[in-house]
Amino acid sequence: MNHLQTMIEILLMSFALGMDALSLSIGVGLSNIDRKTALQLCFSIGVFHVILTFAGLAFGNLVGYYLGQYAHWFGALLLMGLGVHMLYTSLFGKEETPKAMGNAVAMALFSASVSLDALSVGFSLGLRSATYGVVSAFSFGFVSMLMCGVGLFIGKKFSQSVGRYGEILGAVVLIGCGVKFLM
């Protein structure tokens, strides 16, 4: 695989993971949070995406060592399962959005819950290479931080109707990346 294909793959996964940040931030943006809190939330979501991806990478490397060639298949299936789960919750799940980001604990819990998908994706990436995983982790953090900011802006200016479609697109991209990992 050449470097351009690898970067495109990482960016697609980054945008797919960032869709949760985008859609949930739209709802938070509707509650008119101040600029300082919005910046803190964007940063927090970005940091949690990086940390949880690294945690998944470490676990994926460990499992990859013990399962050998079968670990690659397991990681691809996990990634596709995550996409299917995202798709199901986007279509049939209840949308829960916190009304306020009043304190650091609420913000950290919100950021961690939005970033939890990065743990599973990090696990799959840990079955590939360390460099690929590290570049992916920082890309996930940066893109999710930007998408959170975009979501807050959209939420402030528009309605929540965009959120669900973004999550569906993100789920389809994750499923596609999982299929690609199988090949």
PDB file of C-alpha atoms in Angstrom:
ATOM      1  CA  MET A   1       0.000   0.000   0.000  1.00  0.00           C
ATOM      2  CA  ASN A   2       1.467   3.380  -0.910  1.00  0.00           C
ATOM      3  CA  HIS A   3       1.614   6.367   1.445  1.00  0.00           C
ATOM      4  CA  LEU A   4      -1.207   8.282  -0.253  1.00  0.00           C
ATOM      5  CA  GLN A   5      -3.589   5.340   0.109  1.00  0.00           C
ATOM      6  CA  THR A   6      -2.570   4.950   3.740  1.00  0.00           C
ATOM      7  CA  MET A   7      -3.182   8.642   4.486  1.00  0.00           C
ATOM      8  CA  ILE A   8      -6.568   8.558   2.754  1.00  0.00           C
ATOM      9  CA  GLU A   9      -7.518   5.467   4.771  1.00  0.00           C
ATOM     10  CA  ILE A  10      -6.471   7.148   8.027  1.00  0.00           C
ATOM     11  CA  LEU A  11      -8.356  10.345   7.150  1.00  0.00           C
ATOM     12  CA  LEU A  12     -11.512   8.378   6.294  1.00  0.00           C
ATOM     13  CA  MET A  13     -11.343   6.576   9.638  1.00  0.00           C
ATOM     14  CA  SER A  14     -10.670   9.901  11.375  1.00  0.00           C
ATOM     15  CA  PHE A  15     -13.764  11.462   9.858  1.00  0.00           C
ATOM     16  CA  ALA A  16     -15.820   8.362  10.632  1.00  0.00           C
ATOM     17  CA  LEU A  17     -14.801   8.492  14.301  1.00  0.00           C
ATOM     18  CA  GLY A  18     -15.295  12.252  14.376  1.00  0.00           C
ATOM     19  CA  MET A  19     -18.923  11.913  13.289  1.00  0.00           C
ATOM     20  CA  ASP A  20     -19.986  11.129  16.866  1.00  0.00           C
ATOM     21  CA  ALA A  21     -18.201  14.261  18.049  1.00  0.00           C
ATOM     22  CA  LEU A  22     -19.884  16.259  15.288  1.00  0.00           C
ATOM     23  CA  SER A  23     -23.399  14.977  15.875  1.00  0.00           C
ATOM     24  CA  LEU A  24     -23.310  15.142  19.670  1.00  0.00           C
ATOM     25  CA  SER A  25     -21.665  18.564  19.610  1.00  0.00           C
ATOM     26  CA  ILE A  26     -24.519  19.856  17.492  1.00  0.00           C
ATOM     27  CA  GLY A  27     -26.836  19.110  20.393  1.00  0.00           C
ATOM     28  CA  VAL A  28     -24.475  20.697  22.898  1.00  0.00           C
ATOM     29  CA  GLY A  29     -24.148  23.736  20.626  1.00  0.00           C
ATOM     30  CA  LEU A  30     -27.916  24.197  20.769  1.00  0.00           C
ATOM     31  CA  SER A  31     -27.606  24.882  24.490  1.00  0.00           C
ATOM     32  CA  ASN A  32     -25.547  28.012  23.761  1.00  0.00           C
ATOM     33  CA  ILE A  33     -22.357  27.228  25.653  1.00  0.00           C
ATOM     34  CA  ASP A  34     -19.767  29.997  25.885  1.00  0.00           C
ATOM     35  CA  ARG A  35     -16.644  30.136  23.682  1.00  0.00           C
ATOM     36  CA  LYS A  36     -14.225  29.124  26.453  1.00  0.00           C
ATOM     37  CA  THR A  37     -16.259  26.025  27.325  1.00  0.00           C
ATOM     38  CA  ALA A  38     -16.585  25.162  23.635  1.00  0.00           C
ATOM     39  CA  LEU A  39     -12.795  25.299  23.166  1.00  0.00           C
ATOM     40  CA  GLN A  40     -12.259  23.194  26.294  1.00  0.00           C
ATOM     41  CA  LEU A  41     -14.758  20.622  25.027  1.00  0.00           C
ATOM     42  CA  CYS A  42     -13.069  20.431  21.602  1.00  0.00           C
ATOM     43  CA  PHE A  43      -9.663  19.938  23.213  1.00  0.00           C
ATOM     44  CA  SER A  44     -11.001  17.374  25.673  1.00  0.00           C
ATOM     45  CA  ILE A  45     -12.616  15.289  22.924  1.00  0.00           C
ATOM     46  CA  GLY A  46      -9.419  15.401  20.859  1.00  0.00           C
ATOM     47  CA  VAL A  47      -7.276  14.295  23.811  1.00  0.00           C
ATOM     48  CA  PHE A  48      -9.627  11.453  24.724  1.00  0.00           C
ATOM     49  CA  HIS A  49      -9.609  10.203  21.110  1.00  0.00           C
ATOM     50  CA  VAL A  50      -5.803  10.031  21.201  1.00  0.00           C
ATOM     51  CA  ILE A  51      -5.587   8.416  24.670  1.00  0.00           C
ATOM     52  CA  LEU A  52      -8.237   5.784  23.984  1.00  0.00           C
ATOM     53  CA  THR A  53      -6.746   4.967  20.579  1.00  0.00           C
ATOM     54  CA  PHE A  54      -3.362   4.402  22.252  1.00  0.00           C
ATOM     55  CA  ALA A  55      -5.012   2.184  24.876  1.00  0.00           C
ATOM     56  CA  GLY A  56      -6.616   0.165  22.088  1.00  0.00           C
ATOM     57  CA  LEU A  57      -3.296   0.011  20.226  1.00  0.00           C
ATOM     58  CA  ALA A  58      -1.520  -1.411  23.261  1.00  0.00           C
ATOM     59  CA  PHE A  59      -4.177  -4.047  23.748  1.00  0.00           C
ATOM     60  CA  GLY A  60      -4.248  -4.826  20.007  1.00  0.00           C
ATOM     61  CA  ASN A  61      -0.482  -5.343  19.933  1.00  0.00           C
ATOM     62  CA  LEU A  62      -0.707  -7.702  22.892  1.00  0.00           C
ATOM     63  CA  VAL A  63      -3.491  -9.742  21.326  1.00  0.00           C
ATOM     64  CA  GLY A  64      -1.718  -9.666  17.952  1.00  0.00           C
ATOM     65  CA  TYR A  65       1.360 -11.205  19.532  1.00  0.00           C
ATOM     66  CA  TYR A  66      -0.635 -14.099  20.996  1.00  0.00           C
ATOM     67  CA  LEU A  67      -3.100 -14.702  18.168  1.00  0.00           C
ATOM     68  CA  GLY A  68      -0.715 -14.194  15.244  1.00  0.00           C
ATOM     69  CA  GLN A  69      -2.300 -14.151  11.795  1.00  0.00           C
ATOM     70  CA  TYR A  70      -5.846 -14.568  13.128  1.00  0.00           C
ATOM     71  CA  ALA A  71      -5.631 -11.271  15.005  1.00  0.00           C
ATOM     72  CA  HIS A  72      -5.866  -9.346  11.711  1.00  0.00           C
ATOM     73  CA  TRP A  73      -9.199 -11.000  10.930  1.00  0.00           C
ATOM     74  CA  PHE A  74     -10.444 -10.369  14.443  1.00  0.00           C
ATOM     75  CA  GLY A  75      -9.520  -6.679  14.225  1.00  0.00           C
ATOM     76  CA  ALA A  76     -11.281  -6.264  10.879  1.00  0.00           C
ATOM     77  CA  LEU A  77     -14.418  -7.947  12.205  1.00  0.00           C
ATOM     78  CA  LEU A  78     -14.300  -5.752  15.316  1.00  0.00           C
ATOM     79  CA  LEU A  79     -14.076  -2.624  13.157  1.00  0.00           C
ATOM     80  CA  MET A  80     -17.015  -3.762  11.011  1.00  0.00           C
ATOM     81  CA  GLY A  81     -18.986  -4.629  14.162  1.00  0.00           C
ATOM     82  CA  LEU A  82     -18.347  -1.157  15.530  1.00  0.00           C
ATOM     83  CA  GLY A  83     -19.638   0.339  12.262  1.00  0.00           C
ATOM     84  CA  VAL A  84     -22.746  -1.854  12.353  1.00  0.00           C
ATOM     85  CA  HIS A  85     -23.354  -0.884  15.984  1.00  0.00           C
ATOM     86  CA  MET A  86     -22.968   2.823  15.113  1.00  0.00           C
ATOM     87  CA  LEU A  87     -25.360   2.389  12.200  1.00  0.00           C
ATOM     88  CA  TYR A  88     -27.923   0.596  14.374  1.00  0.00           C
ATOM     89  CA  THR A  89     -27.786   3.213  17.138  1.00  0.00           C
ATOM     90  CA  SER A  90     -28.004   6.012  14.584  1.00  0.00           C
ATOM     91  CA  LEU A  91     -31.113   4.528  13.025  1.00  0.00           C
ATOM     92  CA  PHE A  92     -32.911   3.030  16.031  1.00  0.00           C
ATOM     93  CA  GLY A  93     -31.288   4.351  19.225  1.00  0.00           C
ATOM     94  CA  LYS A  94     -32.360   7.223  21.403  1.00  0.00           C
ATOM     95  CA  GLU A  95     -30.350  10.406  21.021  1.00  0.00           C
ATOM     96  CA  GLU A  96     -28.972  11.477  24.361  1.00  0.00           C
ATOM     97  CA  THR A  97     -27.231  14.805  24.526  1.00  0.00           C
ATOM     98  CA  PRO A  98     -26.153  16.487  27.726  1.00  0.00           C
ATOM     99  CA  LYS A  99     -27.757  19.872  28.228  1.00  0.00           C
ATOM    100  CA  ALA A 100     -24.752  21.592  29.785  1.00  0.00           C
ATOM    101  CA  MET A 101     -21.020  21.249  30.188  1.00  0.00           C
ATOM    102  CA  GLY A 102     -21.057  22.941  33.566  1.00  0.00           C
ATOM    103  CA  ASN A 103     -18.040  21.279  35.197  1.00  0.00           C
ATOM    104  CA  ALA A 104     -14.841  19.413  34.360  1.00  0.00           C
ATOM    105  CA  VAL A 105     -16.239  16.020  35.400  1.00  0.00           C
ATOM    106  CA  ALA A 106     -19.272  16.352  33.107  1.00  0.00           C
ATOM    107  CA  MET A 107     -17.020  17.444  30.254  1.00  0.00           C
ATOM    108  CA  ALA A 108     -14.571  14.568  30.815  1.00  0.00           C
ATOM    109  CA  LEU A 109     -17.375  12.003  30.970  1.00  0.00           C
ATOM    110  CA  PHE A 110     -18.967  13.404  27.823  1.00  0.00           C
ATOM    111  CA  SER A 111     -15.588  13.450  26.020  1.00  0.00           C
ATOM    112  CA  ALA A 112     -14.788   9.887  27.084  1.00  0.00           C
ATOM    113  CA  SER A 113     -18.175   8.590  25.948  1.00  0.00           C
ATOM    114  CA  VAL A 114     -17.858  10.332  22.580  1.00  0.00           C
ATOM    115  CA  SER A 115     -14.321   8.936  22.188  1.00  0.00           C
ATOM    116  CA  LEU A 116     -15.024   5.359  23.259  1.00  0.00           C
ATOM    117  CA  ASP A 117     -15.184   4.174  19.649  1.00  0.00           C
ATOM    118  CA  ALA A 118     -11.502   5.124  19.324  1.00  0.00           C
ATOM    119  CA  LEU A 119     -10.638   2.376  21.822  1.00  0.00           C
ATOM    120  CA  SER A 120     -12.104  -0.320  19.563  1.00  0.00           C
ATOM    121  CA  VAL A 121     -10.608   1.171  16.432  1.00  0.00           C
ATOM    122  CA  GLY A 122      -7.243   1.471  18.197  1.00  0.00           C
ATOM    123  CA  PHE A 123      -7.441  -2.224  18.988  1.00  0.00           C
ATOM    124  CA  SER A 124      -7.868  -3.014  15.292  1.00  0.00           C
ATOM    125  CA  LEU A 125      -5.018  -0.669  14.362  1.00  0.00           C
ATOM    126  CA  GLY A 126      -2.742  -2.306  16.913  1.00  0.00           C
ATOM    127  CA  LEU A 127      -2.936  -5.407  14.801  1.00  0.00           C
ATOM    128  CA  ARG A 128      -1.266  -3.593  11.879  1.00  0.00           C
ATOM    129  CA  SER A 129       1.852  -1.541  12.670  1.00  0.00           C
ATOM    130  CA  ALA A 130       2.927   0.820  15.422  1.00  0.00           C
ATOM    131  CA  THR A 131       3.614   3.721  13.042  1.00  0.00           C
ATOM    132  CA  TYR A 132       0.224   3.352  11.395  1.00  0.00           C
ATOM    133  CA  GLY A 133      -1.427   3.319  14.822  1.00  0.00           C
ATOM    134  CA  VAL A 134       0.410   6.368  16.160  1.00  0.00           C
ATOM    135  CA  VAL A 135      -0.313   8.464  13.052  1.00  0.00           C
ATOM    136  CA  SER A 136      -3.926   7.318  13.194  1.00  0.00           C
ATOM    137  CA  ALA A 137      -4.277   8.200  16.889  1.00  0.00           C
ATOM    138  CA  PHE A 138      -3.115  11.772  16.388  1.00  0.00           C
ATOM    139  CA  SER A 139      -5.227  12.118  13.257  1.00  0.00           C
ATOM    140  CA  PHE A 140      -8.289  10.850  15.163  1.00  0.00           C
ATOM    141  CA  GLY A 141      -7.683  13.388  17.920  1.00  0.00           C
ATOM    142  CA  PHE A 142      -7.124  16.322  15.596  1.00  0.00           C
ATOM    143  CA  VAL A 143     -10.050  15.570  13.277  1.00  0.00           C
ATOM    144  CA  SER A 144     -12.468  14.854  16.139  1.00  0.00           C
ATOM    145  CA  MET A 145     -11.432  18.123  17.807  1.00  0.00           C
ATOM    146  CA  LEU A 146     -12.173  20.018  14.584  1.00  0.00           C
ATOM    147  CA  MET A 147     -15.450  18.172  14.018  1.00  0.00           C
ATOM    148  CA  CYS A 148     -16.524  18.952  17.578  1.00  0.00           C
ATOM    149  CA  GLY A 149     -15.931  22.633  16.846  1.00  0.00           C
ATOM    150  CA  VAL A 150     -17.902  22.386  13.624  1.00  0.00           C
ATOM    151  CA  GLY A 151     -20.711  20.598  15.473  1.00  0.00           C
ATOM    152  CA  LEU A 152     -20.853  23.274  18.152  1.00  0.00           C
ATOM    153  CA  PHE A 153     -21.016  25.948  15.452  1.00  0.00           C
ATOM    154  CA  ILE A 154     -23.733  24.122  13.510  1.00  0.00           C
ATOM    155  CA  GLY A 155     -25.686  23.510  16.712  1.00  0.00           C
ATOM    156  CA  LYS A 156     -25.527  27.183  17.499  1.00  0.00           C
ATOM    157  CA  LYS A 157     -26.713  28.172  14.025  1.00  0.00           C
ATOM    158  CA  PHE A 158     -29.022  25.360  12.925  1.00  0.00           C
ATOM    159  CA  SER A 159     -31.114  22.419  14.119  1.00  0.00           C
ATOM    160  CA  GLN A 160     -30.198  18.830  15.080  1.00  0.00           C
ATOM    161  CA  SER A 161     -31.300  17.285  11.788  1.00  0.00           C
ATOM    162  CA  VAL A 162     -27.747  16.928  10.395  1.00  0.00           C
ATOM    163  CA  GLY A 163     -26.463  14.818  13.307  1.00  0.00           C
ATOM    164  CA  ARG A 164     -28.062  11.486  12.476  1.00  0.00           C
ATOM    165  CA  TYR A 165     -26.953  11.550   8.830  1.00  0.00           C
ATOM    166  CA  GLY A 166     -23.371  12.231   9.896  1.00  0.00           C
ATOM    167  CA  GLU A 167     -23.393   9.227  12.226  1.00  0.00           C
ATOM    168  CA  ILE A 168     -24.783   7.000   9.459  1.00  0.00           C
ATOM    169  CA  LEU A 169     -22.028   8.136   7.096  1.00  0.00           C
ATOM    170  CA  GLY A 170     -19.419   7.490   9.795  1.00  0.00           C
ATOM    171  CA  ALA A 171     -20.777   3.991  10.393  1.00  0.00           C
ATOM    172  CA  VAL A 172     -20.632   3.155   6.680  1.00  0.00           C
ATOM    173  CA  VAL A 173     -17.017   4.359   6.475  1.00  0.00           C
ATOM    174  CA  LEU A 174     -16.010   2.182   9.479  1.00  0.00           C
ATOM    175  CA  ILE A 175     -17.684  -0.865   7.927  1.00  0.00           C
ATOM    176  CA  GLY A 176     -15.879  -0.142   4.636  1.00  0.00           C
ATOM    177  CA  CYS A 177     -12.512   0.140   6.407  1.00  0.00           C
ATOM    178  CA  GLY A 178     -13.168  -3.154   8.175  1.00  0.00           C
ATOM    179  CA  VAL A 179     -13.927  -4.840   4.849  1.00  0.00           C
ATOM    180  CA  LYS A 180     -10.742  -3.341   3.381  1.00  0.00           C
ATOM    181  CA  PHE A 181      -8.704  -4.699   6.316  1.00  0.00           C
ATOM    182  CA  LEU A 182     -10.039  -8.177   5.474  1.00  0.00           C
ATOM    183  CA  MET A 183      -8.642  -7.994   1.950  1.00  0.00           C
TER     184      MET A 183
END
